[in-house]
Coordinates of C-alpha atoms in Angstrom, one line a residue:
M1 CA 44.0 102.4 95.5
P2 CA 43.0 98.9 96.8
S3 CA 42.2 96.6 93.9
I4 CA 41.3 92.9 93.2
V5 CA 43.5 91.6 89.9
V6 CA 41.5 88.8 88.3
L7 CA 44.2 86.4 86.3
K8 CA 42.4 84.1 83.7
A9 CA 43.4 82.2 80.9
G10 CA 46.7 84.2 80.8
D11 CA 45.0 87.4 80.7
S12 CA 44.4 89.8 83.7
S13 CA 42.3 92.5 84.7
T14 CA 42.2 95.1 87.6
H15 CA 39.1 96.0 89.4
E16 CA 39.6 99.1 92.0
L17 CA 37.8 98.4 95.4
T18 CA 36.1 101.6 95.5
H19 CA 32.8 100.0 97.3
D20 CA 32.2 99.2 100.9
E21 CA 31.2 95.9 99.4
T22 CA 32.3 94.6 96.4
V23 CA 30.1 91.3 95.4
I24 CA 32.4 88.7 92.6
G25 CA 30.5 86.2 90.8
R26 CA 28.8 85.1 87.3
L27 CA 25.8 87.4 87.5
P28 CA 26.0 90.7 85.6
E29 CA 24.6 92.5 88.5
C30 CA 28.1 91.9 90.3
Q31 CA 30.4 94.3 90.5
I32 CA 33.4 92.0 89.4
Q33 CA 31.8 89.7 86.7
I34 CA 33.6 86.7 86.0
D35 CA 32.3 84.4 83.0
S36 CA 32.9 80.9 84.1
N37 CA 30.5 78.1 84.9
M38 CA 32.9 77.2 87.8
V39 CA 31.7 80.3 89.5
S40 CA 28.7 80.7 91.8
R41 CA 26.2 83.4 90.3
K42 CA 27.5 85.1 93.6
H43 CA 30.5 83.4 94.7
A44 CA 32.0 86.0 97.2
K45 CA 32.5 89.3 98.4
I46 CA 35.2 91.7 99.5
V47 CA 34.3 93.8 102.4
R48 CA 35.8 97.0 103.8
D49 CA 36.3 96.3 107.7
G50 CA 38.0 99.5 109.4
G51 CA 40.9 100.3 107.7
G52 CA 41.3 97.3 105.7
F53 CA 39.7 95.0 104.0
C54 CA 38.3 91.0 104.3
V55 CA 36.9 88.0 102.1
E56 CA 33.8 86.3 102.6
D57 CA 32.6 83.1 100.7
M58 CA 29.0 83.5 100.0
E59 CA 27.7 80.1 100.1
S60 CA 29.5 79.1 96.9
G61 CA 29.0 76.0 95.1
N62 CA 33.0 75.3 94.6
G63 CA 34.3 77.2 97.3
T64 CA 36.7 79.9 98.1
T65 CA 40.4 79.7 99.4
L66 CA 42.8 82.1 100.7
N67 CA 46.5 81.3 100.1
G68 CA 45.2 77.9 99.8
V69 CA 43.5 77.7 102.8
K70 CA 39.4 77.1 102.2
V71 CA 37.3 80.0 103.4
Q72 CA 34.6 79.2 105.8
P73 CA 31.0 80.6 104.3
R74 CA 30.0 83.8 105.5
V75 CA 32.8 84.3 107.5
R76 CA 35.0 87.2 107.0
T77 CA 38.5 86.9 106.6
P78 CA 41.1 89.9 106.5
L79 CA 43.1 90.0 103.8
K80 CA 47.0 91.3 103.3
H81 CA 48.8 93.0 100.7
D82 CA 49.2 90.4 97.5
D83 CA 47.3 87.8 99.1
R84 CA 45.9 85.1 96.7
I85 CA 42.2 84.1 96.4
K86 CA 40.8 81.5 94.0
L87 CA 37.2 81.0 93.5
G88 CA 37.1 77.5 92.4
P89 CA 39.7 77.4 89.4
I90 CA 39.8 81.2 88.9
L91 CA 42.9 83.0 90.4
L92 CA 42.6 86.7 92.3
R93 CA 44.9 89.1 93.8
F94 CA 44.5 91.5 96.4
L95 CA 46.7 94.4 96.5
E96 CA 46.7 97.3 98.1
H97 CA 48.8 99.7 96.3
G98 CA 47.3 99.4 92.6
P99 CA 47.7 96.7 89.9
V100 CA 49.8 94.0 89.6
P101 CA 53.1 94.6 87.7
N102 CA 53.2 92.6 83.9
V103 CA 55.9 90.8 85.1
V104 CA 56.7 89.6 88.7
A105 CA 58.6 87.5 90.8
R106 CA 57.0 85.5 93.6
P107 CA 57.7 86.2 97.0
A108 CA 60.4 83.8 98.6
G109 CA 58.1 83.0 101.6
E110 CA 55.5 81.6 98.8
S111 CA 57.5 80.1 96.2
K112 CA 58.3 76.5 95.9
P113 CA 61.9 75.2 96.9
E114 CA 63.9 76.5 93.6
T115 CA 65.9 74.5 91.8
G116 CA 69.7 75.0 91.3
Q117 CA 70.1 76.2 94.8
T118 CA 72.0 74.6 98.2
S119 CA 69.6 73.6 100.6
G120 CA 68.2 76.6 102.5
T121 CA 69.4 79.3 100.4
K122 CA 66.4 82.1 99.7
I123 CA 66.3 83.6 96.6
D124 CA 65.9 87.2 96.9
F125 CA 64.4 88.0 93.2
N126 CA 63.7 91.5 92.2
L127 CA 62.5 92.9 89.0
N128 CA 63.3 96.5 89.0
E129 CA 61.3 99.5 87.8
D130 CA 62.4 101.2 84.8
D131 CA 61.9 103.9 82.6
E132 CA 61.1 102.4 79.3
E133 CA 62.3 105.6 77.3
S134 CA 65.9 105.3 78.9
A135 CA 65.9 101.4 79.0
M136 CA 67.8 101.4 75.5
I137 CA 69.9 98.3 74.9
T138 CA 73.4 98.0 73.8
G139 CA 73.0 95.0 71.6
A140 CA 70.5 92.6 70.3
V141 CA 70.4 89.6 68.3
G142 CA 67.6 87.4 67.2
G143 CA 63.6 88.5 66.9
E144 CA 60.6 87.2 65.2
A145 CA 62.1 86.8 62.1
S146 CA 65.4 84.8 62.5
S147 CA 65.9 81.3 64.0
R148 CA 65.7 80.3 67.7
F149 CA 69.4 79.2 67.1
G150 CA 70.6 82.8 65.9
A151 CA 72.3 83.9 62.5
L152 CA 73.6 80.4 61.7
D153 CA 76.5 81.7 60.0
V154 CA 77.8 83.7 62.9
Q155 CA 80.5 81.5 64.4
P156 CA 79.5 78.3 63.5
A157 CA 82.1 76.3 64.9
A158 CA 81.3 77.6 68.4
K159 CA 77.5 77.4 68.3
L160 CA 77.9 73.7 67.0
K161 CA 80.2 73.1 69.9
G162 CA 78.0 74.8 72.4
I163 CA 74.8 73.0 71.2
L164 CA 76.9 69.6 71.4
E165 CA 78.1 70.3 75.0
I166 CA 74.5 71.0 76.0
S167 CA 72.9 68.3 74.5
R168 CA 75.9 66.0 76.0
T169 CA 75.2 67.1 79.1
L170 CA 71.1 67.2 79.2
A171 CA 71.3 63.6 77.1
G172 CA 68.7 61.5 79.2
T173 CA 67.8 63.9 81.7
V174 CA 64.0 63.9 81.8
D175 CA 63.3 65.3 85.5
L176 CA 62.7 69.0 84.8
N177 CA 64.1 70.0 88.6
A178 CA 67.6 68.5 88.0
L179 CA 67.6 69.4 84.1
L180 CA 67.6 73.4 84.7
P181 CA 70.4 73.6 87.5
K182 CA 72.7 71.1 84.2
I183 CA 71.4 74.0 81.7
L184 CA 73.2 76.7 83.9
D185 CA 76.1 74.3 85.0
T186 CA 76.6 73.9 81.1
L187 CA 76.4 77.8 80.6
F188 CA 79.4 78.2 83.3
V189 CA 81.3 75.9 81.0
I190 CA 80.6 77.8 77.9
F191 CA 81.3 80.6 78.9
P192 CA 83.7 80.9 82.1
G193 CA 83.6 84.6 82.5
A194 CA 80.2 84.3 84.1
D195 CA 79.6 85.1 87.8
R196 CA 75.8 84.5 87.8
G197 CA 73.0 82.7 86.1
C198 CA 69.7 82.1 86.6
I199 CA 66.5 81.1 84.8
L200 CA 62.7 82.2 85.1
L201 CA 59.9 80.5 83.4
K202 CA 56.6 81.6 83.0
D203 CA 54.0 80.1 85.5
G204 CA 51.5 78.4 83.8
A205 CA 48.4 79.4 85.8
E206 CA 48.9 83.0 86.0
G207 CA 51.6 83.7 83.2
Q208 CA 54.0 85.4 85.5
M209 CA 58.0 85.2 85.6
V210 CA 59.1 82.9 88.2
P211 CA 62.8 81.9 89.2
R212 CA 63.0 78.6 88.7
A213 CA 67.3 78.1 89.1
I214 CA 70.1 80.1 90.2
K215 CA 74.1 79.8 90.0
H216 CA 76.7 81.6 91.6
R217 CA 80.4 80.8 90.6
R218 CA 81.9 81.8 93.8
P219 CA 80.8 80.5 96.9
G220 CA 79.5 83.3 100.1
E221 CA 78.5 85.5 96.8
D222 CA 75.3 87.7 97.5
D223 CA 72.2 85.6 96.6
S224 CA 70.2 88.0 95.5
V225 CA 69.3 88.3 91.7
K226 CA 68.1 91.6 90.5
L227 CA 67.0 92.1 87.0
S228 CA 65.6 95.0 84.8
R229 CA 61.7 94.8 84.0
T230 CA 62.6 96.7 80.8
I231 CA 65.1 94.1 79.6
V232 CA 63.1 91.1 80.7
N233 CA 60.0 92.7 79.1
K234 CA 61.7 93.2 75.7
V235 CA 63.3 89.8 75.4
L236 CA 59.5 88.1 75.9
S237 CA 57.8 90.4 73.9
E238 CA 60.6 90.8 70.8
K239 CA 61.4 87.0 71.7
R240 CA 65.3 88.4 71.0
G241 CA 68.4 88.1 73.0
I242 CA 69.7 91.5 74.7
L243 CA 73.2 92.7 75.8
S244 CA 74.2 95.0 77.8
A245 CA 77.8 95.7 78.1
D246 CA 78.2 98.0 80.6
A247 CA 74.8 98.5 82.6
S248 CA 76.3 100.5 85.6
S249 CA 77.9 103.4 83.2
D250 CA 76.7 103.2 80.0
S251 CA 75.7 106.5 78.8
Q252 CA 72.4 104.9 77.3
F253 CA 71.2 103.7 81.2
Q254 CA 72.3 106.5 83.4
A255 CA 68.8 107.9 83.3
S256 CA 67.4 104.8 84.7
E257 CA 68.8 104.6 88.7
S258 CA 67.3 101.3 89.2
I259 CA 69.7 99.2 86.4
A260 CA 72.4 101.9 87.2
N261 CA 72.1 100.6 90.9
L262 CA 72.6 96.5 89.7
T263 CA 76.3 97.3 89.7
I264 CA 76.2 94.7 86.7
R265 CA 79.6 95.1 84.2
S266 CA 78.1 92.6 81.3
M267 CA 74.8 91.0 81.4
M268 CA 73.1 88.9 78.4
C269 CA 69.8 88.0 78.7
V270 CA 68.1 85.7 76.0
P271 CA 64.1 83.9 75.3
L272 CA 63.8 80.1 76.1
L273 CA 61.5 79.6 72.8
G274 CA 58.9 76.6 73.0
L275 CA 58.1 74.6 69.9
D276 CA 55.2 77.1 69.1
G277 CA 58.0 79.9 69.1
E278 CA 56.2 81.3 72.0
P279 CA 58.6 82.2 75.2
L280 CA 58.5 79.8 78.1
G281 CA 61.1 82.0 80.1
I282 CA 64.4 83.3 80.0
I283 CA 68.3 82.7 80.4
N284 CA 70.0 85.7 82.3
I285 CA 73.7 85.4 82.9
D286 CA 76.3 88.2 83.9
T287 CA 79.5 89.0 84.8
Q288 CA 80.8 91.8 87.3
N289 CA 84.5 91.4 85.6
P290 CA 85.3 94.5 83.7
V291 CA 88.0 92.8 81.6
K292 CA 85.4 89.6 80.3
R293 CA 82.7 91.8 79.3
F294 CA 80.1 90.0 76.9
Q295 CA 80.0 90.7 72.9
T296 CA 77.6 90.5 70.4
D297 CA 78.9 87.4 69.3
D298 CA 78.8 85.7 72.8
L299 CA 75.1 86.7 72.8
D300 CA 74.7 85.3 69.8
L301 CA 76.1 81.9 71.1
L302 CA 73.8 81.8 74.2
L303 CA 70.9 82.4 71.7
A304 CA 72.0 79.1 70.4
V305 CA 72.7 77.6 73.2
A306 CA 69.3 78.3 74.9
G307 CA 67.6 77.1 71.8
Q308 CA 68.6 73.9 72.2
A309 CA 68.2 74.3 75.9
A310 CA 64.5 74.9 75.2
L311 CA 64.3 72.1 73.0
S312 CA 65.3 69.8 75.8
Y313 CA 63.2 71.3 78.3
E314 CA 60.3 71.1 75.8
N315 CA 61.1 67.4 75.4
A316 CA 61.3 66.7 79.3
R317 CA 58.0 68.5 79.6
L318 CA 57.0 66.3 77.5
V319 CA 57.9 62.9 78.7
A320 CA 56.8 64.4 82.2
S321 CA 53.3 65.2 80.6
Y322 CA 53.1 61.4 79.1
A323 CA 54.0 59.7 82.3
E324 CA 51.4 61.6 84.1
K325 CA 48.9 60.5 81.4
V326 CA 49.6 57.0 81.6
I327 CA 48.9 57.4 85.3
Q328 CA 46.1 59.4 84.6
D329 CA 45.0 56.6 82.0
N330 CA 45.2 53.9 84.4
E331 CA 43.3 55.6 87.1
M332 CA 40.8 56.6 84.7
R333 CA 40.7 52.5 83.7
I334 CA 40.0 51.8 87.4
A335 CA 37.4 54.6 87.6
Q336 CA 35.5 53.1 84.6
G337 CA 35.8 49.7 86.1
V338 CA 34.1 51.1 89.3
Q339 CA 31.6 53.2 87.4
R340 CA 30.5 49.9 85.6
A341 CA 30.0 48.4 88.7
L342 CA 27.2 50.8 89.7
L343 CA 25.4 49.2 86.6
P344 CA 23.2 46.2 86.7
E345 CA 25.6 43.3 86.1
S346 CA 22.4 41.6 84.4
L347 CA 18.5 42.7 83.8
P348 CA 15.7 40.7 85.7
K349 CA 14.6 37.3 84.1
I350 CA 11.0 37.7 84.4
S351 CA 8.5 35.6 82.8
G352 CA 6.5 37.4 80.1
Y353 CA 8.6 40.5 80.0
D354 CA 12.0 41.3 78.2
F355 CA 14.5 43.6 79.1
F356 CA 17.4 45.3 77.0
A357 CA 20.2 48.3 78.1
A358 CA 23.0 49.7 75.9
Y359 CA 25.6 52.2 77.6
E360 CA 28.4 54.2 75.8
S361 CA 30.1 56.5 77.5
A362 CA 31.7 59.6 75.3
Q363 CA 34.9 59.4 77.9
A364 CA 36.5 57.0 79.9
V365 CA 33.8 57.4 82.2
G366 CA 30.3 59.2 81.9
G367 CA 27.3 60.7 83.5
D368 CA 24.3 58.6 82.3
F369 CA 22.9 55.9 84.5
Y370 CA 20.1 53.1 84.8
D371 CA 19.1 50.8 87.1
C372 CA 16.7 47.7 87.4
F373 CA 15.8 45.6 90.4
P374 CA 13.1 44.2 92.2
L375 CA 11.8 45.5 95.2
P376 CA 11.1 43.3 98.4
G377 CA 8.9 40.8 97.8
G378 CA 9.4 40.4 94.3
R379 CA 6.2 41.4 92.8
R380 CA 7.2 45.3 91.9
L381 CA 10.2 45.8 89.6
V382 CA 12.1 49.5 89.9
I383 CA 13.7 50.6 86.6
A384 CA 15.9 54.2 87.2
F385 CA 17.2 56.0 84.3
G386 CA 18.9 59.5 84.3
D387 CA 21.5 61.9 82.7
V388 CA 23.6 64.2 84.3
A389 CA 24.5 67.6 83.0
G390 CA 27.7 67.3 81.5
K391 CA 30.1 64.4 80.9
G392 CA 33.4 62.7 82.0
V393 CA 34.5 62.5 85.9
P394 CA 32.6 65.2 87.3
A395 CA 29.4 64.1 85.7
A396 CA 30.7 60.3 86.9
L397 CA 30.7 61.4 90.4
V398 CA 27.3 62.7 90.4
V399 CA 26.2 59.5 88.8
S400 CA 27.8 57.6 91.9
R401 CA 25.7 59.7 94.4
L402 CA 22.5 59.1 92.6
S403 CA 23.0 55.4 92.5
S404 CA 23.2 55.6 96.1
A405 CA 20.3 57.6 96.6
V406 CA 18.1 55.5 94.2
Q407 CA 19.1 52.0 96.3
S408 CA 18.5 53.5 99.6
T409 CA 15.5 55.5 99.0
M410 CA 13.4 52.5 97.0
E411 CA 14.1 50.1 99.6
F412 CA 11.9 52.1 102.0
V413 CA 9.7 54.7 100.1
P414 CA 6.8 52.7 97.7
D415 CA 5.2 55.3 96.1
V416 CA 7.1 56.8 92.8
G417 CA 6.4 60.4 93.3
E418 CA 7.5 60.6 97.3
A419 CA 10.3 58.4 96.3
L420 CA 11.5 60.8 93.5
A421 CA 11.1 63.7 96.0
K422 CA 13.2 62.4 98.5
I423 CA 16.0 61.9 95.9
N424 CA 15.7 65.0 94.5
D425 CA 16.2 66.4 98.2
H426 CA 19.2 64.3 98.5
M427 CA 20.7 65.6 94.9
C428 CA 20.1 69.0 95.9
A429 CA 21.8 68.7 99.6
H430 CA 25.6 69.9 98.8
A431 CA 24.6 70.0 95.1
V432 CA 27.4 71.1 92.6
E433 CA 26.5 74.6 90.8
G434 CA 25.5 73.2 87.2
R435 CA 25.4 69.5 88.1
F436 CA 21.3 69.0 87.6
V437 CA 20.2 65.4 86.6
T438 CA 17.4 64.5 84.1
F439 CA 15.5 61.2 85.8
T440 CA 13.0 59.2 84.9
L441 CA 11.8 56.3 88.0
V442 CA 9.5 53.7 86.9
I443 CA 7.7 50.9 89.0
I444 CA 6.2 48.1 87.5
D445 CA 3.8 45.3 88.9
I446 CA 4.4 42.5 87.5
E447 CA 1.1 40.8 88.3
T448 CA -1.2 43.8 87.5
H449 CA 1.1 45.1 84.9
E450 CA 0.3 48.4 86.1
M451 CA 3.3 50.7 85.1
T452 CA 3.6 54.0 87.6
L453 CA 6.3 56.6 86.7
A454 CA 7.3 60.0 87.4
I455 CA 9.7 62.1 85.1
A456 CA 12.2 65.0 86.5
G457 CA 13.2 67.0 83.3
H458 CA 14.0 63.4 81.3
M459 CA 12.5 63.0 77.7
S460 CA 9.1 61.2 78.0
P461 CA 9.2 57.5 77.7
I462 CA 8.2 56.3 74.0
V463 CA 5.3 53.6 74.5
R464 CA 5.1 51.5 71.3
K465 CA 1.6 50.4 71.3
V466 CA 0.3 46.9 70.0
D467 CA -1.2 48.5 66.4
G468 CA 2.4 49.8 65.7
S469 CA 1.7 53.6 66.8
Y470 CA 3.3 55.7 69.5
E471 CA 2.3 56.9 72.7
E472 CA 4.5 59.8 74.7
F473 CA 3.3 61.0 78.1
P474 CA 2.5 65.0 78.1
E475 CA 5.0 68.0 78.7
E476 CA 3.3 69.5 81.5
A477 CA 3.2 66.1 83.6
I478 CA 7.2 66.4 83.6
G479 CA 8.8 68.1 86.7
L480 CA 11.8 70.1 87.3
P481 CA 15.5 67.9 86.6
L482 CA 16.9 66.6 90.0
G483 CA 19.4 69.0 92.1
V484 CA 17.5 72.2 91.0
V485 CA 14.9 72.7 93.6
G486 CA 14.3 71.4 96.8
G487 CA 10.8 70.4 98.2
M488 CA 9.6 70.0 94.7
P489 CA 6.6 67.6 94.2
Y490 CA 6.5 65.4 91.2
D491 CA 3.4 64.4 89.4
V492 CA 2.6 60.6 89.1
L493 CA 1.5 59.0 85.8
R494 CA -0.1 55.5 85.4
R495 CA -0.5 53.1 82.6
T496 CA -1.0 49.3 82.2
L497 CA 1.3 47.8 79.9
Q498 CA -0.8 45.6 77.4
P499 CA 0.8 42.5 75.6
G500 CA 3.1 43.5 73.0
E501 CA 3.7 47.1 74.2
T502 CA 7.2 47.9 74.4
V503 CA 8.7 51.1 76.2
V504 CA 11.8 53.1 75.1
L505 CA 14.2 55.0 77.4
Y506 CA 17.0 56.9 76.1
T507 CA 19.2 60.0 76.4
D508 CA 20.0 62.6 74.8
G509 CA 23.1 61.4 73.3
V510 CA 20.6 59.1 71.3
S511 CA 18.4 61.9 69.9
E512 CA 21.5 64.2 69.7
A513 CA 23.9 62.0 68.3
M514 CA 25.6 64.1 65.1
N515 CA 26.9 62.6 62.0
P516 CA 30.2 64.3 60.3
G517 CA 27.9 67.2 58.6
G518 CA 26.5 68.1 62.1
D519 CA 23.0 66.5 61.7
L520 CA 21.3 65.6 64.6
Y521 CA 19.8 61.9 65.0
T522 CA 16.8 63.9 66.1
P523 CA 13.7 62.2 68.6
E524 CA 11.7 62.2 65.2
R525 CA 14.0 59.7 63.2
L526 CA 14.2 57.5 66.8
R527 CA 9.8 57.2 67.0
E528 CA 9.7 56.2 63.2
L529 CA 12.3 53.8 63.7
I530 CA 10.4 52.2 66.8
I531 CA 7.3 52.0 64.9
R532 CA 8.8 50.3 61.8
N533 CA 10.3 47.6 63.1
S534 CA 9.7 44.6 65.9
P535 CA 8.2 45.4 69.1
D536 CA 10.6 42.8 70.6
P537 CA 12.8 44.8 73.2
T538 CA 16.2 42.9 72.8
T539 CA 15.6 43.1 68.7
L540 CA 14.6 47.0 68.9
G541 CA 17.2 48.0 71.0
K542 CA 20.0 46.5 69.1
L543 CA 18.4 48.5 65.7
I544 CA 18.4 51.4 67.5
R545 CA 21.9 51.1 68.5
D546 CA 23.0 50.0 65.4
D547 CA 20.9 53.1 63.6
V548 CA 22.6 55.7 65.8
R549 CA 26.1 54.5 64.9
K550 CA 24.8 54.1 61.0
H551 CA 24.0 58.1 61.5
A552 CA 27.2 59.1 63.5
N553 CA 29.1 57.6 60.5
G554 CA 32.2 57.3 62.5
R555 CA 31.8 60.9 63.9
P556 CA 33.6 60.4 67.8
Q557 CA 30.7 60.6 70.1
N558 CA 30.0 64.3 71.7
D559 CA 27.4 62.8 74.3
D560 CA 27.2 59.2 76.8
I561 CA 24.4 57.0 74.8
T562 CA 22.3 55.1 76.5
L563 CA 19.3 53.2 75.8
M564 CA 16.8 50.7 77.6
V565 CA 14.0 49.0 76.1
F566 CA 11.8 47.0 78.1
G567 CA 7.9 45.2 77.2
R568 CA 5.5 42.6 77.9
A569 CA 5.7 39.6 75.4
A570 CA 2.7 39.0 73.3
T571 CA -0.1 36.4 74.2

């Protein structure tokens, strides 16, 4: 029965294609439901087409790819066996003949260039099906309770020599592509009877076993590598080395035809255990020389050497990860500078008014935004204030788009309600699902002191009145956030600012700031602080910022914190 296999978080689930149309998405009503906010409600569908199947993207937010090529929305694209489908970051596989085996090899045509081969060499890699009951092992070393280096009291001199040899060979090697062939080269020195060797590693995205390095002692030898699925599975699940003294004739393997066809006189397979004790992959070496069959001591030695090789591989991975992180950190610093440039360098200097703003992102870049600039003619002043759902790089990209939309719209659209509607339409076009924006748009006439504003899903500004009380705008006047529904009208609110009145705009990073005990700062505490302190915008803004930090008491930010305070000077 044709099926779709969903691979997520190291796990997999198989879904048979019994319907003419199988919808895949986040909604429970989909035939295949995927619980991920990166997958659209109805993301894609698999459609029966004649004797085969096609994949069709249903105008999803993050798109659909087939074998790395983007599928055009509403266009049926034929599927063939073992095709890879990606819905955003979620990987699926189409199978015509049933589920994916729990250990597989990447087909030679799809794999990246393998290390440890001469250029142009093709890896013919097969994991043979075995009868689990008949595939009994002739020897085993290690397991959950033993050291990654095997029993330390078994041939300690040979182990020490092998560990020193592989440590010397691998010293200073941080290139993963160069490291794996070096491991095999060293093993061929330690085990002079070895004819073939290979290293398989788990693919991080799929948890599948992928051949990464191969070595043959004799030039021109058959390039294929055939392994028993039973043996590989036992090595990975039991975390121990396995020995087959004579796989082609051992009575324990006679019932398993696939193993009998391997024509291996002797083989050893051991796990590469990571720092957490979990298998990173396996090392397999074999010999076809019946005189040089491997023994249990050889297996124990290989397990010890593999332990040191795994440490070297982990170290190389950590170095590579650190180098990547340094590059990413540099890029994030550049991105941080670019985002800071979207914010105003300075706030307006207007007689009779005072302005204050504070911005602190939880990560290098954030999803909060504010802007303040005069309209042509200089009489009217625009204040834009928003908060993108989420934080980090995705939110920062939405902020850059929002900033451009605000600047371009306000230059030509003088009415607050009309301007906010156009900004919303712009954000709805090609919007990323789940990345809506709560937003407040304000225009102040600095001659009449009338403030007109429209609110899209954001908290109401808090107006501190002259008598020390506060005022907020009614909830029914607050419209939907930007980027949710296009063509939405927004209510326009009007209020004349009196001398000595102050307006506070804030994001939920202020009201929802948490202390080490998990207690929120709360809007109530913010209102209390506003009415009990100076109405001067700069003084009040700094007091709020410092009080939020005091409340957090050293707890790292869980969201971006942005604050803007403005008001008229007292007469």
